[in-house]
XYZ file of C-alpha atoms in Angstrom:
222
model
C -34.267 -17.490 -26.861
C -34.990 -19.991 -24.197
C -35.352 -23.733 -24.200
C -38.287 -23.778 -21.853
C -41.793 -22.321 -22.327
C -42.857 -19.607 -19.808
C -46.256 -19.084 -18.530
C -48.159 -15.784 -19.329
C -47.543 -14.431 -15.861
C -43.890 -15.228 -15.907
C -43.665 -13.379 -19.334
C -45.421 -10.474 -17.871
C -42.891 -10.339 -15.022
C -39.953 -10.469 -17.311
C -41.345 -7.862 -19.594
C -42.073 -5.548 -16.517
C -38.456 -5.881 -15.312
C -37.355 -4.873 -18.836
C -39.300 -1.828 -18.641
C -37.928 -1.033 -15.237
C -34.234 -1.687 -15.826
C -33.212 -1.926 -19.583
C -35.476 0.691 -20.768
C -34.732 3.277 -18.147
C -31.107 3.823 -19.116
C -28.909 1.330 -17.405
C -30.854 0.951 -14.047
C -29.842 -2.566 -13.380
C -31.954 -3.527 -10.508
C -35.094 -2.827 -8.845
C -37.159 -3.530 -5.521
C -40.065 -5.764 -4.988
C -42.420 -2.844 -4.079
C -41.427 -1.124 -7.370
C -42.157 -4.261 -9.320
C -45.424 -4.873 -7.632
C -46.498 -1.382 -8.281
C -45.665 -1.632 -12.013
C -47.661 -4.799 -12.179
C -50.375 -3.589 -10.028
C -50.255 -6.624 -7.778
C -49.400 -7.126 -4.012
C -45.912 -7.465 -2.883
C -46.566 -10.945 -1.378
C -47.728 -12.125 -4.893
C -44.423 -10.803 -6.450
C -42.205 -12.805 -3.816
C -43.771 -16.019 -4.966
C -43.324 -15.402 -8.521
C -39.649 -14.172 -7.901
C -38.832 -17.699 -6.412
C -40.060 -19.425 -9.558
C -38.099 -17.001 -11.883
C -35.075 -17.446 -9.787
C -35.254 -21.316 -9.991
C -35.324 -21.008 -13.668
C -32.189 -18.752 -13.553
C -34.129 -15.864 -15.104
C -33.385 -13.398 -12.333
C -30.872 -12.750 -9.491
C -32.722 -12.230 -6.292
C -32.301 -12.625 -2.632
C -35.284 -12.231 -0.184
C -35.707 -8.471 0.725
C -32.974 -7.596 -1.769
C -33.043 -6.039 -5.120
C -33.910 -7.933 -8.421
C -31.858 -8.011 -11.513
C -32.289 -9.954 -14.807
C -29.829 -12.647 -15.731
C -28.794 -12.647 -19.465
C -31.244 -15.441 -20.056
C -33.937 -13.434 -18.391
C -33.022 -10.431 -20.317
C -33.157 -12.168 -23.660
C -36.585 -13.755 -22.583
C -37.956 -10.440 -21.605
C -36.749 -8.798 -24.694
C -38.491 -11.301 -26.839
C -41.840 -10.587 -25.084
C -41.347 -6.937 -25.685
C -40.403 -7.572 -29.351
C -43.582 -9.576 -29.902
C -45.781 -7.030 -28.233
C -44.413 -4.161 -30.339
C -44.301 -6.052 -33.545
C -47.956 -6.946 -33.070
C -48.836 -3.382 -32.333
C -47.059 -2.301 -35.562
C -48.771 -5.075 -37.551
C -52.245 -4.066 -36.383
C -51.712 -0.530 -37.298
C -49.953 -0.869 -40.589
C -51.934 -3.935 -41.905
C -55.360 -4.129 -40.223
C -55.966 -0.339 -39.988
C -56.157 -0.297 -36.095
C -55.663 3.114 -34.516
C -52.722 3.572 -32.083
C -55.074 3.716 -29.219
C -56.629 0.473 -30.023
C -53.654 -1.871 -30.279
C -52.176 -2.114 -26.771
C -54.728 -4.443 -25.222
C -54.780 -6.666 -28.213
C -50.957 -6.969 -28.377
C -51.096 -7.939 -24.667
C -52.806 -11.047 -25.859
C -50.912 -11.663 -28.922
C -47.402 -11.318 -27.138
C -47.764 -14.696 -25.531
C -47.823 -16.628 -28.734
C -44.768 -18.879 -28.566
C -44.114 -19.576 -32.237
C -40.655 -18.129 -33.011
C -41.027 -18.948 -36.828
C -44.432 -16.753 -36.706
C -42.702 -13.845 -35.045
C -39.693 -13.901 -37.230
C -41.907 -14.019 -40.317
C -44.011 -11.101 -38.922
C -40.847 -9.034 -38.369
C -39.861 -9.646 -41.923
C -43.349 -8.870 -43.310
C -43.075 -5.494 -41.588
C -39.681 -4.933 -43.154
C -37.936 -5.176 -39.724
C -39.272 -2.025 -38.076
C -37.166 -0.163 -35.380
C -40.038 1.590 -33.732
C -43.623 0.782 -33.051
C -46.736 3.027 -33.697
C -46.089 4.837 -30.333
C -42.504 5.546 -31.182
C -41.075 2.871 -28.755
C -37.944 0.862 -30.085
C -38.553 -2.730 -31.130
C -35.828 -5.287 -30.079
C -34.437 -7.343 -32.940
C -34.204 -11.182 -33.003
C -30.903 -10.994 -30.979
C -32.477 -8.979 -28.116
C -30.743 -5.757 -29.208
C -32.613 -2.512 -28.893
C -31.988 1.147 -29.950
C -32.818 3.303 -27.074
C -32.831 7.009 -27.765
C -31.751 9.795 -25.547
C -35.036 11.866 -25.157
C -36.666 14.405 -22.979
C -40.241 14.819 -22.017
C -42.049 17.780 -23.276
C -42.198 19.318 -19.828
C -38.363 19.401 -19.682
C -38.346 21.697 -22.622
C -37.830 25.399 -22.149
C -40.503 27.922 -23.189
C -39.938 29.237 -26.880
C -38.284 25.965 -28.002
C -39.634 23.920 -30.818
C -39.313 20.101 -30.591
C -40.588 17.113 -32.350
C -42.835 14.279 -30.808
C -40.914 10.890 -31.126
C -42.799 8.656 -28.625
C -45.516 8.573 -25.864
C -44.900 7.294 -22.365
C -48.508 6.460 -21.622
C -50.164 3.945 -23.994
C -53.622 4.016 -22.486
C -56.562 4.727 -24.744
C -57.560 7.823 -22.964
C -54.337 9.558 -23.192
C -53.761 8.590 -26.962
C -57.237 9.760 -27.635
C -56.449 13.148 -25.933
C -53.217 13.268 -28.121
C -55.314 12.727 -31.130
C -57.629 15.615 -30.284
C -54.573 17.930 -30.384
C -53.754 16.763 -33.750
C -50.437 15.242 -32.658
C -48.760 12.321 -34.354
C -45.379 10.861 -34.030
C -43.084 13.356 -35.758
C -45.417 16.472 -35.011
C -43.663 19.759 -34.287
C -44.491 21.288 -30.849
C -43.608 24.896 -29.634
C -43.890 25.644 -26.033
C -45.026 29.441 -26.045
C -45.010 29.953 -22.275
C -45.355 28.041 -18.940
C -47.272 29.234 -15.924
C -45.236 29.455 -12.811
C -48.218 28.961 -10.506
C -49.824 25.650 -11.705
C -47.155 24.579 -14.389
C -49.611 24.717 -17.260
C -47.927 24.815 -20.727
C -49.363 26.804 -23.519
C -48.485 25.057 -26.822
C -48.532 25.921 -30.464
C -49.365 23.034 -32.711
C -50.040 23.385 -36.467
C -50.700 27.145 -35.883
C -53.211 26.338 -33.258
C -52.833 27.200 -29.516
C -53.510 24.634 -26.618
C -53.064 24.630 -22.961
C -51.993 21.419 -21.329
C -51.148 20.056 -17.827
C -47.724 19.059 -16.502
C -48.933 15.441 -16.446
C -49.720 15.564 -20.112
C -46.468 17.081 -20.974
C -44.543 14.479 -18.890
C -46.051 11.717 -21.044
C -44.645 13.021 -24.395
C -41.201 12.323 -25.422
C -39.572 14.829 -27.822
C -36.265 15.772 -29.374
């Protein structure tokens, strides 16, 4: 998607900008502090990299202003995201990794620059639209299917919903999800909510569980 090769760090910045803009329902620009927080780096470090990305015409940015992706930057970022999510899918479907094991490995594999390899991987997996965590996978043209969805915490008591994705891909969170017997597609019923501390009482496969607001905000349902 680009005629020049990007460094690992440049690709990470573009992927982060995709997460903060394209994947947040038409949010077109972000501030340097928000980007720094997402990448877990200092704002001064971000400023240096933004200069490089601007020189390559990957972003629109003026010092102390907001950051937005150019079309070239958007396509490059989407390609990194595509590789990451295809590798996660491959690891789960073909190598029997569990969904809590794949994120860190995919972080390494996403920087492979062979377009032929990634297109072949996509075809091998029969062009999946979603990865093991329920996240949409961009296609080869940089197009992505973003679902309108709510977090479990936004659902009213007494309502049943189905898990379609997780917001937190960390091993500790996914292992917690596993303990509750939840997988993508699982039905969840909110039996009640506590007004005092916002705990949620759930019913999953005829079993009752109590979870925190933080947990519920990291599950996407429809």
